[in-house]
Coordinates of C-alpha atoms and ligand atoms in Angstrom, one line a residue:
M196 CA 133.9 52.9 183.3
P197 CA 131.9 49.6 183.0
D198 CA 134.5 47.2 181.7
K199 CA 132.7 45.8 178.6
K200 CA 134.8 45.6 175.3
F201 CA 133.1 46.5 171.9
S202 CA 132.8 45.0 168.6
V203 CA 132.9 47.5 165.6
V204 CA 132.6 46.7 161.9
I205 CA 133.6 49.4 159.5
A206 CA 131.1 49.5 156.5
G207 CA 133.1 50.3 153.5
G208 CA 136.5 49.1 155.0
G209 CA 138.2 50.1 151.5
S210 CA 137.5 53.5 152.4
T211 CA 140.7 56.1 152.4
Y212 CA 139.4 57.1 156.0
T213 CA 139.7 53.7 157.3
P214 CA 143.3 53.7 158.4
G215 CA 142.7 57.0 160.2
I216 CA 139.8 55.5 161.9
V217 CA 141.7 52.3 162.9
L218 CA 144.7 54.6 164.3
T219 CA 142.2 56.6 166.4
L220 CA 140.3 53.4 167.7
L221 CA 143.9 52.1 168.7
D222 CA 144.7 55.7 170.3
N223 CA 141.6 55.7 172.3
L224 CA 141.3 52.1 173.5
D225 CA 141.3 53.4 177.3
K226 CA 138.2 55.7 176.5
F227 CA 136.5 53.3 174.1
P228 CA 137.9 49.6 174.5
I229 CA 137.1 47.2 171.8
R230 CA 137.5 43.2 171.3
S231 CA 136.7 42.8 167.8
L232 CA 137.2 45.0 164.6
K233 CA 135.8 44.1 161.3
F234 CA 135.9 45.4 157.8
Y235 CA 133.0 44.8 155.4
D236 CA 133.0 46.0 151.7
N237 CA 131.3 44.9 148.6
D238 CA 135.1 45.3 146.9
G239 CA 137.0 42.7 148.4
E240 CA 140.4 43.6 146.6
R241 CA 140.3 47.4 147.4
Q242 CA 139.2 46.4 150.9
Q243 CA 142.1 43.7 151.3
K244 CA 144.9 46.3 150.6
I245 CA 143.8 48.5 153.5
A246 CA 143.2 45.5 155.6
D247 CA 146.5 44.0 155.1
A248 CA 148.3 47.2 156.6
C249 CA 145.7 47.7 159.3
A250 CA 146.0 44.2 160.4
I251 CA 149.6 44.9 161.1
M252 CA 148.7 48.3 162.6
I253 CA 146.4 46.1 165.3
K254 CA 149.0 43.5 165.8
E255 CA 151.7 45.7 166.7
R256 CA 149.4 47.8 168.9
A257 CA 146.6 45.7 170.4
P258 CA 147.2 42.1 169.5
E259 CA 144.3 41.1 171.6
I260 CA 141.9 42.8 169.4
E261 CA 140.3 40.4 166.8
F262 CA 140.5 41.5 163.3
L263 CA 138.9 40.4 160.0
A264 CA 138.0 41.9 156.6
T265 CA 135.2 40.1 154.7
T266 CA 132.7 40.7 151.9
N267 CA 130.3 38.5 153.5
P268 CA 127.7 40.3 155.2
A269 CA 126.8 37.5 157.8
E270 CA 130.5 37.6 158.8
G271 CA 130.9 41.4 158.9
F272 CA 127.6 42.1 160.7
T273 CA 127.5 39.1 163.2
D274 CA 128.2 40.2 166.9
V275 CA 128.8 43.8 166.5
D276 CA 127.8 46.8 168.8
F277 CA 128.4 49.6 166.2
V278 CA 128.7 50.0 162.6
M279 CA 130.7 52.8 161.4
A280 CA 129.1 53.1 157.8
Q281 CA 131.4 54.8 155.0
I282 CA 130.5 53.5 151.8
R283 CA 130.8 55.6 148.2
V284 CA 128.2 53.7 145.9
G285 CA 129.8 53.8 142.6
K286 CA 133.1 54.9 143.9
Y287 CA 135.2 57.7 142.8
E288 CA 134.4 56.6 139.0
M289 CA 130.9 57.9 139.6
R290 CA 131.6 60.6 141.8
E291 CA 133.8 61.9 138.7
K292 CA 130.8 61.7 136.6
D293 CA 128.5 63.6 139.2
E294 CA 131.2 66.2 139.2
K295 CA 131.9 66.4 135.4
I296 CA 128.5 65.9 133.9
P297 CA 126.8 69.1 135.3
L298 CA 130.0 71.4 134.9
K299 CA 130.0 70.4 131.3
H300 CA 126.7 72.4 131.1
G301 CA 128.1 75.2 133.2
V302 CA 126.3 74.1 136.6
V303 CA 127.9 73.3 139.6
G304 CA 129.4 69.8 139.7
Q305 CA 130.2 68.6 143.4
E306 CA 129.9 65.7 145.4
T307 CA 127.1 66.2 147.8
T308 CA 125.4 69.3 146.4
G309 CA 123.4 70.1 143.3
P310 CA 122.9 67.5 140.2
G311 CA 126.0 65.8 141.6
G312 CA 124.7 65.3 145.2
I313 CA 121.3 64.3 143.7
A314 CA 122.9 61.6 141.6
Y315 CA 124.9 60.2 144.4
G316 CA 121.9 60.2 146.8
L317 CA 120.0 58.0 144.6
R318 CA 122.8 55.6 144.6
S319 CA 123.6 55.7 148.4
I320 CA 120.0 55.3 149.4
G321 CA 119.9 51.6 148.5
G322 CA 123.5 51.0 149.8
V323 CA 122.9 52.3 153.3
L324 CA 119.4 50.6 153.5
E325 CA 121.2 47.7 152.6
L326 CA 123.8 48.1 155.6
I327 CA 120.8 48.7 157.9
D328 CA 119.1 45.6 157.1
Y329 CA 122.3 43.5 157.5
M330 CA 122.8 45.1 160.9
E331 CA 119.2 44.5 162.0
K332 CA 119.5 40.8 160.7
Y333 CA 122.7 39.9 162.2
S334 CA 123.1 42.3 165.2
P335 CA 119.8 43.8 166.0
N336 CA 120.8 45.8 169.1
A337 CA 123.9 47.5 167.3
W338 CA 123.7 51.3 166.4
M339 CA 125.0 52.5 163.0
L340 CA 126.7 55.8 162.8
N341 CA 126.7 56.7 159.1
Y342 CA 129.2 59.0 157.2
S343 CA 128.2 57.5 153.9
N344 CA 127.1 60.6 151.7
P345 CA 125.1 62.6 150.7
A346 CA 124.2 62.7 154.5
A347 CA 121.4 64.9 154.1
I348 CA 119.3 62.7 151.4
V349 CA 120.5 59.5 153.1
A350 CA 119.1 60.9 156.4
V351 CA 115.7 61.8 154.7
A352 CA 115.7 58.2 153.3
T353 CA 116.6 56.3 156.4
N354 CA 114.1 58.5 158.5
R355 CA 111.3 57.7 156.1
L356 CA 112.0 54.1 155.2
R357 CA 113.6 52.7 158.2
P358 CA 112.2 55.2 161.1
K359 CA 112.9 52.8 163.9
S360 CA 116.4 51.9 162.8
K361 CA 119.1 52.7 165.2
I362 CA 121.1 54.9 163.0
I363 CA 122.6 58.4 163.5
N364 CA 123.7 60.3 160.4
I365 CA 126.7 62.5 160.9
C366 CA 129.1 65.0 159.2
D367 CA 132.6 66.3 160.0
M368 CA 132.1 69.5 158.3
P369 CA 131.0 71.6 161.1
I370 CA 133.7 70.1 163.1
G371 CA 136.5 70.9 160.9
I372 CA 135.1 74.5 160.8
M373 CA 134.9 74.6 164.5
D374 CA 138.4 73.6 164.3
R375 CA 139.3 76.3 162.4
M376 CA 137.2 78.7 164.8
A377 CA 139.3 77.4 167.9
K378 CA 142.5 78.3 166.1
I379 CA 141.3 81.6 165.3
L380 CA 140.5 82.0 168.9
K381 CA 143.8 80.5 169.8
L382 CA 142.4 77.7 171.7
D383 CA 143.5 74.1 171.7
S384 CA 140.3 72.4 170.4
Y385 CA 137.0 72.7 169.1
K386 CA 135.9 71.1 172.4
E387 CA 136.3 74.1 174.3
L388 CA 133.6 75.8 172.2
D389 CA 130.0 75.6 173.3
F390 CA 127.6 76.4 170.1
D391 CA 124.2 76.7 168.7
Y392 CA 123.6 75.7 165.1
Y393 CA 120.8 74.8 162.8
G394 CA 120.2 73.7 159.2
L395 CA 120.4 71.0 157.0
N396 CA 123.5 68.7 156.5
H397 CA 126.0 70.8 154.4
F398 CA 123.4 73.7 154.6
G399 CA 123.7 75.3 158.1
W400 CA 124.5 78.2 160.3
W401 CA 126.0 78.7 163.9
T402 CA 123.8 81.2 165.7
A403 CA 126.1 81.2 168.9
V404 CA 129.7 80.2 169.8
R405 CA 130.6 80.7 173.4
D406 CA 133.5 79.5 175.7
K407 CA 133.2 77.3 178.7
K408 CA 132.5 80.3 181.0
G409 CA 129.8 81.3 178.4
N410 CA 131.4 84.4 176.9
N411 CA 130.2 85.3 173.7
L412 CA 132.8 84.5 171.1
M413 CA 130.6 85.3 167.9
P414 CA 131.6 89.1 167.6
Q415 CA 135.6 88.1 167.5
L416 CA 134.8 85.2 165.0
Q417 CA 132.5 87.3 162.8
A418 CA 135.1 90.1 162.4
Y419 CA 137.8 87.4 161.5
V420 CA 135.4 85.8 159.0
R421 CA 134.2 89.1 157.5
E422 CA 137.8 89.5 156.4
H423 CA 139.4 86.3 155.9
G424 CA 136.7 83.5 156.0
Y425 CA 137.8 80.5 157.6
I426 CA 141.4 80.7 156.1
L427 CA 144.1 80.6 158.6
P428 CA 147.4 82.2 158.8
D429 CA 149.0 78.9 157.9
E430 CA 147.3 76.9 155.2
S431 CA 150.5 75.3 153.9
G432 CA 148.8 71.5 154.5
T433 CA 145.6 72.5 152.9
E434 CA 144.7 71.9 149.4
K435 CA 143.9 74.6 146.8
S436 CA 140.1 73.9 146.4
W437 CA 139.7 73.5 150.2
R438 CA 141.5 77.0 150.6
E439 CA 139.0 78.4 148.0
T440 CA 136.3 77.0 149.8
F441 CA 137.3 78.2 153.2
E442 CA 138.0 81.7 151.9
M443 CA 134.5 82.0 150.1
A444 CA 132.7 81.6 153.6
K445 CA 133.4 85.4 153.7
N446 CA 131.1 85.9 150.9
V447 CA 128.5 83.6 152.5
Y448 CA 128.9 85.4 155.9
A449 CA 128.1 88.8 154.0
L450 CA 124.5 87.5 153.3
D451 CA 123.8 87.4 156.9
P452 CA 126.3 89.0 159.5
E453 CA 124.2 87.8 162.4
T454 CA 125.5 84.1 162.1
L455 CA 128.4 82.0 160.7
P456 CA 127.9 79.8 157.7
N457 CA 128.9 76.3 156.9
T458 CA 131.3 76.3 153.9
Y459 CA 128.9 74.3 151.6
L460 CA 126.5 77.3 151.4
K461 CA 128.8 78.8 149.0
Y462 CA 127.3 76.2 146.1
Y463 CA 123.9 77.5 146.7
L464 CA 124.5 81.0 147.0
Y465 CA 127.4 81.7 144.7
P466 CA 127.0 79.0 141.9
Q467 CA 128.2 81.1 139.1
E468 CA 131.4 81.9 141.0
V469 CA 132.2 78.2 141.8
V470 CA 131.6 77.3 138.4
K471 CA 134.0 80.2 137.3
H472 CA 136.7 78.7 139.4
S473 CA 135.9 75.2 138.2
D474 CA 137.7 73.1 135.6
P475 CA 135.3 70.7 133.9
N476 CA 138.3 68.3 133.2
H477 CA 139.9 68.4 136.6
T478 CA 137.8 68.2 139.4
R479 CA 137.9 67.3 143.1
T480 CA 137.9 63.6 142.2
D481 CA 141.1 64.1 140.0
E482 CA 142.7 65.8 143.0
I483 CA 142.1 63.3 145.4
R484 CA 143.1 60.5 143.2
L485 CA 146.5 62.2 143.0
G486 CA 146.2 62.9 146.8
R487 CA 144.5 61.1 149.7
E488 CA 143.6 57.9 147.6
K489 CA 147.1 57.7 146.3
F490 CA 148.8 58.4 149.7
V491 CA 146.4 56.1 151.5
F492 CA 147.1 53.1 149.3
E493 CA 150.9 53.8 148.9
E494 CA 151.2 54.1 152.6
C495 CA 149.3 51.0 153.3
A496 CA 151.6 49.1 150.7
K497 CA 154.7 50.5 152.5
I498 CA 153.1 49.0 155.8
T499 CA 152.3 45.8 154.2
E500 CA 155.5 45.3 152.3
S501 CA 158.0 46.4 155.4
G502 CA 155.7 44.4 157.9
T503 CA 155.5 47.2 160.4
A504 CA 153.5 50.5 160.6
A505 CA 156.2 51.8 163.3
N506 CA 156.9 54.8 160.7
S507 CA 153.6 55.0 159.3
A508 CA 152.7 58.6 158.2
F509 CA 149.0 57.8 159.0
K510 CA 147.6 59.9 161.7
S511 CA 144.4 60.0 164.1
D512 CA 141.9 62.5 162.5
E513 CA 138.7 64.5 163.4
H514 CA 136.7 62.3 161.1
A515 CA 137.4 59.4 163.6
S516 CA 137.5 61.1 166.9
Y517 CA 134.2 62.3 166.2
I518 CA 132.6 58.6 165.6
I519 CA 134.4 57.5 168.7
D520 CA 132.7 60.4 170.8
L521 CA 129.4 59.3 169.4
C522 CA 130.1 55.7 170.2
R523 CA 131.2 56.3 173.7
A524 CA 128.0 58.6 174.2
I525 CA 125.9 55.9 173.2
A526 CA 127.6 53.0 175.1
Y527 CA 128.0 54.9 178.3
N528 CA 124.9 57.1 178.2
T529 CA 127.0 60.3 178.9
K530 CA 124.3 62.8 177.3
E531 CA 127.5 64.5 175.5
R532 CA 126.3 67.5 173.6
M533 CA 127.0 66.8 169.9
L534 CA 126.0 68.2 166.4
V535 CA 123.9 65.3 164.5
I536 CA 121.4 64.9 161.8
T537 CA 117.9 64.1 163.4
P538 CA 114.2 64.5 162.8
N539 CA 113.3 68.2 164.0
K540 CA 110.4 67.5 166.0
G541 CA 109.9 71.3 166.9
A542 CA 113.5 71.7 168.0
V543 CA 113.6 74.4 164.9
E544 CA 110.2 76.1 165.8
N545 CA 109.2 77.3 162.2
L546 CA 110.4 74.2 160.2
D547 CA 108.1 71.1 159.8
S548 CA 108.5 68.5 162.4
D549 CA 109.9 65.7 159.9
T550 CA 112.6 67.8 158.4
M551 CA 116.0 66.3 159.0
V552 CA 117.9 69.0 160.9
E553 CA 121.6 69.0 161.8
I554 CA 121.4 70.5 165.2
P555 CA 123.0 70.1 168.6
C556 CA 121.7 67.3 170.6
L557 CA 122.1 65.1 173.8
I558 CA 123.6 61.7 172.9
G559 CA 122.8 58.7 175.2
A560 CA 122.1 55.1 174.9
N561 CA 118.9 55.9 173.1
G562 CA 120.3 58.0 170.6
P563 CA 119.8 61.9 170.0
E564 CA 117.5 64.1 172.0
P565 CA 117.6 67.4 170.0
L566 CA 118.0 70.7 171.5
A567 CA 115.6 73.6 171.0
Q568 CA 117.1 76.1 168.5
G569 CA 114.1 78.6 168.4
K570 CA 112.6 80.3 165.5
I571 CA 114.9 80.8 162.5
P572 CA 115.0 84.0 160.2
R573 CA 113.0 84.2 157.0
F574 CA 116.2 84.0 154.9
Q575 CA 117.2 80.8 156.2
K576 CA 113.8 79.3 156.6
G577 CA 113.3 80.0 152.8
L578 CA 116.6 78.6 151.9
I579 CA 116.2 75.3 154.3
E580 CA 112.5 74.5 153.0
E581 CA 113.3 74.7 149.5
Q582 CA 116.5 72.4 149.9
N583 CA 114.5 70.1 152.1
S584 CA 112.0 69.8 149.2
V585 CA 114.6 69.0 146.8
E586 CA 116.0 66.3 149.1
N587 CA 112.3 64.8 149.8
L588 CA 111.7 64.9 145.9
V589 CA 114.9 62.7 145.6
V590 CA 113.6 60.3 147.9
D591 CA 110.2 60.3 146.4
A592 CA 112.1 59.4 143.1
W593 CA 113.8 56.5 144.4
T594 CA 110.9 54.9 146.2
E595 CA 108.2 55.8 143.3
G596 CA 110.6 55.3 140.5
S597 CA 109.6 58.7 139.2
Y598 CA 111.6 60.5 136.6
T599 CA 109.2 63.4 137.0
K600 CA 110.1 63.8 140.7
L601 CA 113.7 63.8 140.0
W602 CA 113.5 66.5 137.3
Q603 CA 111.5 68.3 139.8
A604 CA 114.2 67.9 142.4
L605 CA 116.9 69.2 140.0
S606 CA 114.7 72.3 138.8
L607 CA 114.0 73.3 142.4
S608 CA 117.6 73.2 143.5
K609 CA 119.0 76.6 143.9
I610 CA 122.1 75.4 142.0
V611 CA 120.2 74.8 138.9
P612 CA 119.0 77.8 136.8
D613 CA 116.6 76.0 134.3
A614 CA 114.2 73.2 134.1
G615 CA 115.2 72.7 130.6
L616 CA 118.9 72.4 131.5
A617 CA 117.9 70.5 134.5
K618 CA 116.5 67.8 132.0
I619 CA 119.5 67.7 129.7
I620 CA 121.7 67.0 132.8
L621 CA 119.3 64.4 134.2
D622 CA 119.3 62.4 131.0
E623 CA 122.9 62.4 130.9
L624 CA 122.9 61.3 134.6
V625 CA 120.2 58.6 134.0
E626 CA 122.5 57.0 131.4
A627 CA 125.7 57.3 133.6
N628 CA 123.8 55.7 136.6
K629 CA 122.0 52.9 134.8
D630 CA 124.0 50.4 136.9
Y631 CA 123.1 51.9 140.0
W632 CA 119.7 54.0 139.9
P633 CA 116.3 52.4 140.5
E634 CA 114.5 52.4 137.3
L635 CA 112.7 55.5 136.7
K636 CA 109.5 54.4 135.1
I637 CA 107.1 57.3 136.0
G638 CA 107.1 60.3 133.6
R639 CA 109.7 60.7 131.0
P640 CA 108.3 63.3 128.5
E641 CA 109.7 64.2 125.2
P642 CA 112.7 66.5 125.3
V643 CA 111.2 69.9 126.5
L644 CA 113.3 72.2 124.0
S645 CA 114.0 71.5 120.5
Ligands
NAD48 N1 129.7 62.7 156.5 C1 130.9 63.1 156.4 O1 131.0 64.3 156.6 C2 131.8 62.8 155.7 C3 133.3 63.1 155.6 C4 134.3 62.3 154.8 C5 133.8 61.4 153.9 N2 132.4 60.9 154.1 C6 131.9 60.0 153.2 O2 132.5 58.7 153.5 C7 132.4 57.8 152.4 C8 133.7 56.9 152.3 O3 134.6 58.2 151.4 P1 136.0 57.8 150.9 O4 136.5 59.0 149.9 O5 136.7 56.9 151.7 O6 135.2 56.6 149.9 P2 136.2 55.4 149.2 O7 135.6 55.3 147.8 O8 137.5 55.5 149.2 O9 135.6 54.3 149.9 C9 134.3 53.8 150.0 C10 134.3 52.2 150.1 O10 133.0 51.8 150.0 C11 132.9 50.8 149.3 N3 131.2 50.5 148.9 C12 130.9 51.2 147.9 N4 129.4 50.6 147.7 C13 129.3 49.8 148.7 C14 128.5 48.8 149.0 N5 127.0 48.9 148.6 N6 128.7 48.1 150.2 C15 129.6 48.0 150.8 N7 130.8 48.6 150.6 C16 130.4 49.6 149.6 C17 133.9 50.7 148.2 O11 134.2 49.6 147.5 C18 135.0 51.7 148.9 O12 136.0 50.5 149.3 C19 131.8 58.5 151.2 O13 130.4 58.4 151.3 C20 132.2 60.1 151.7 O14 131.3 61.0 150.9 C21 131.5 61.7 154.8
LIG49 O1 136.8 66.3 148.6 P1 137.0 65.4 149.6 O2 136.4 64.2 149.6 O3 138.2 65.6 150.2 O4 136.1 65.7 151.2 C1 134.7 66.0 150.9 C2 134.0 65.7 152.2 O5 134.4 67.2 152.9 C3 134.0 67.3 154.3 O6 134.7 66.4 155.1 C4 135.9 66.7 155.3 C5 136.0 67.7 156.8 O7 135.0 68.4 156.9 C6 137.4 67.9 157.1 O8 137.5 68.7 158.2 C7 138.4 67.1 157.0 O9 138.1 66.2 158.1 O10 138.4 66.5 155.8 C8 136.9 65.8 155.4 C9 137.1 65.1 154.2 O11 137.9 65.9 153.2 C10 132.4 66.9 154.3 O12 131.9 67.0 155.5 C11 132.1 65.7 153.9 O13 130.7 65.1 153.7 C12 132.6 65.4 152.5 O14 132.5 64.2 151.8
MN50 MN1 129.8 66.1 155.6

């Protein structure tokens, strides 16, 4: 491998994923050598708590790496090769509203899907475009690997509004599911699987899973999923809401036994079942505040207070290893076959060319090269075209400042059963997001229903 060492900035350094990413970077310096690691965030206090602990991790494991945390974009984005973006515009305070406002009206309240995902998308577009502009101003040759959600809407927006920018939008849900497939097949890693997959982000299907000898593994996986979904014999470390999600995959699978589904399809195909199992007063954000967020900040405080990360409970994770694989593919032009979100350009024969599809691509120095996935069935085509229209209407609403387009997006979503209900939810979301959304000047009819 060439002996270049890379410079990375994590945008959203205060993210709960940051310690796992730092640890994974430190575990992979032989594969992906780095000379400089920076954190950038617009909440310096949150970020500093994570940075203080990560500084100790880096000092103990790789003291040669230059490390800093900053809220100054010039400092954060100058002289970087890769931007790992994982911001949450509005933070958990707004995610909680994304989840609880729709649920109050008996509609799915979720981070990246339905009204919650639309509200989050309208917040995220400006935040991610700002990161791209910083990157292009201070390090014009850098690549951005964006995890910031909702990746589907962010991908439509960045493709439309920054079409030439060096950004790849990614998701670790398919990786998480293929990790489970590997365990079901008693294999060591998802990397032992070859696969074909198509869809939008959080809205896709596997059409093929093979081993490295080319053997078809779909029948074995489908027989398992038909009975168990993606639930494994040992789920001791899995949170209740995630166990429900992995179990419901069998209900989604039942709708098309020829494929294997992404877990997120449950929100679109079984919204009533999801609402039935939801508590409008205790949602995923509440679980995270008591779980991941509490663990991460307590663990960081322990490291900072003790001055060592020697016995830290932090672990490398798939969230991070995927990003590093992507950086390597770009840095060394490896043409590795990876699942990313990219303009369709005919890869799915019967979808519009500009649809932002999540499909296998060859990743190299010039970004993704989509791999043809052929013609898709009427069922998936219908679902995808509807959801793709929702996502494009959200970007229209952002660019035009259009209340009407946003109301159309909510009304078109498979998750919202009625345009009058969509408007009631929308008006509450407009109020809740007044500090984040662009002003929606165009069209704001009087209430439809008395
Ligand atoms: N793509 C995927 O599959 C995937 C997987 C996991 C998490 N995520 C996403 O990663 C992001 C981080 O998740 P988390 O739970 O760690 O969130 P978090 O709230 O813990 O951290 C997000 C950080 O972003 C910062 N931030 C918010 N707006 C910003 C802005 N405009 N500029 C700079 N910094 C900003 C916040 O201050 C915070 O420190 C979220 O968008 C989440 O949805 C995506
Ligand atoms: O509710 P959260 O914040 O815990 O998770 C929401 C995210 O869920 C997916 O990412 C999962 C990933 O799929 C799984 O394998 C593991 O790494 O945990 C991740 C985060 O929990 C999804 O892909 C993301 O887009 C969501 O933000
Ligand atoms: Mn995702």
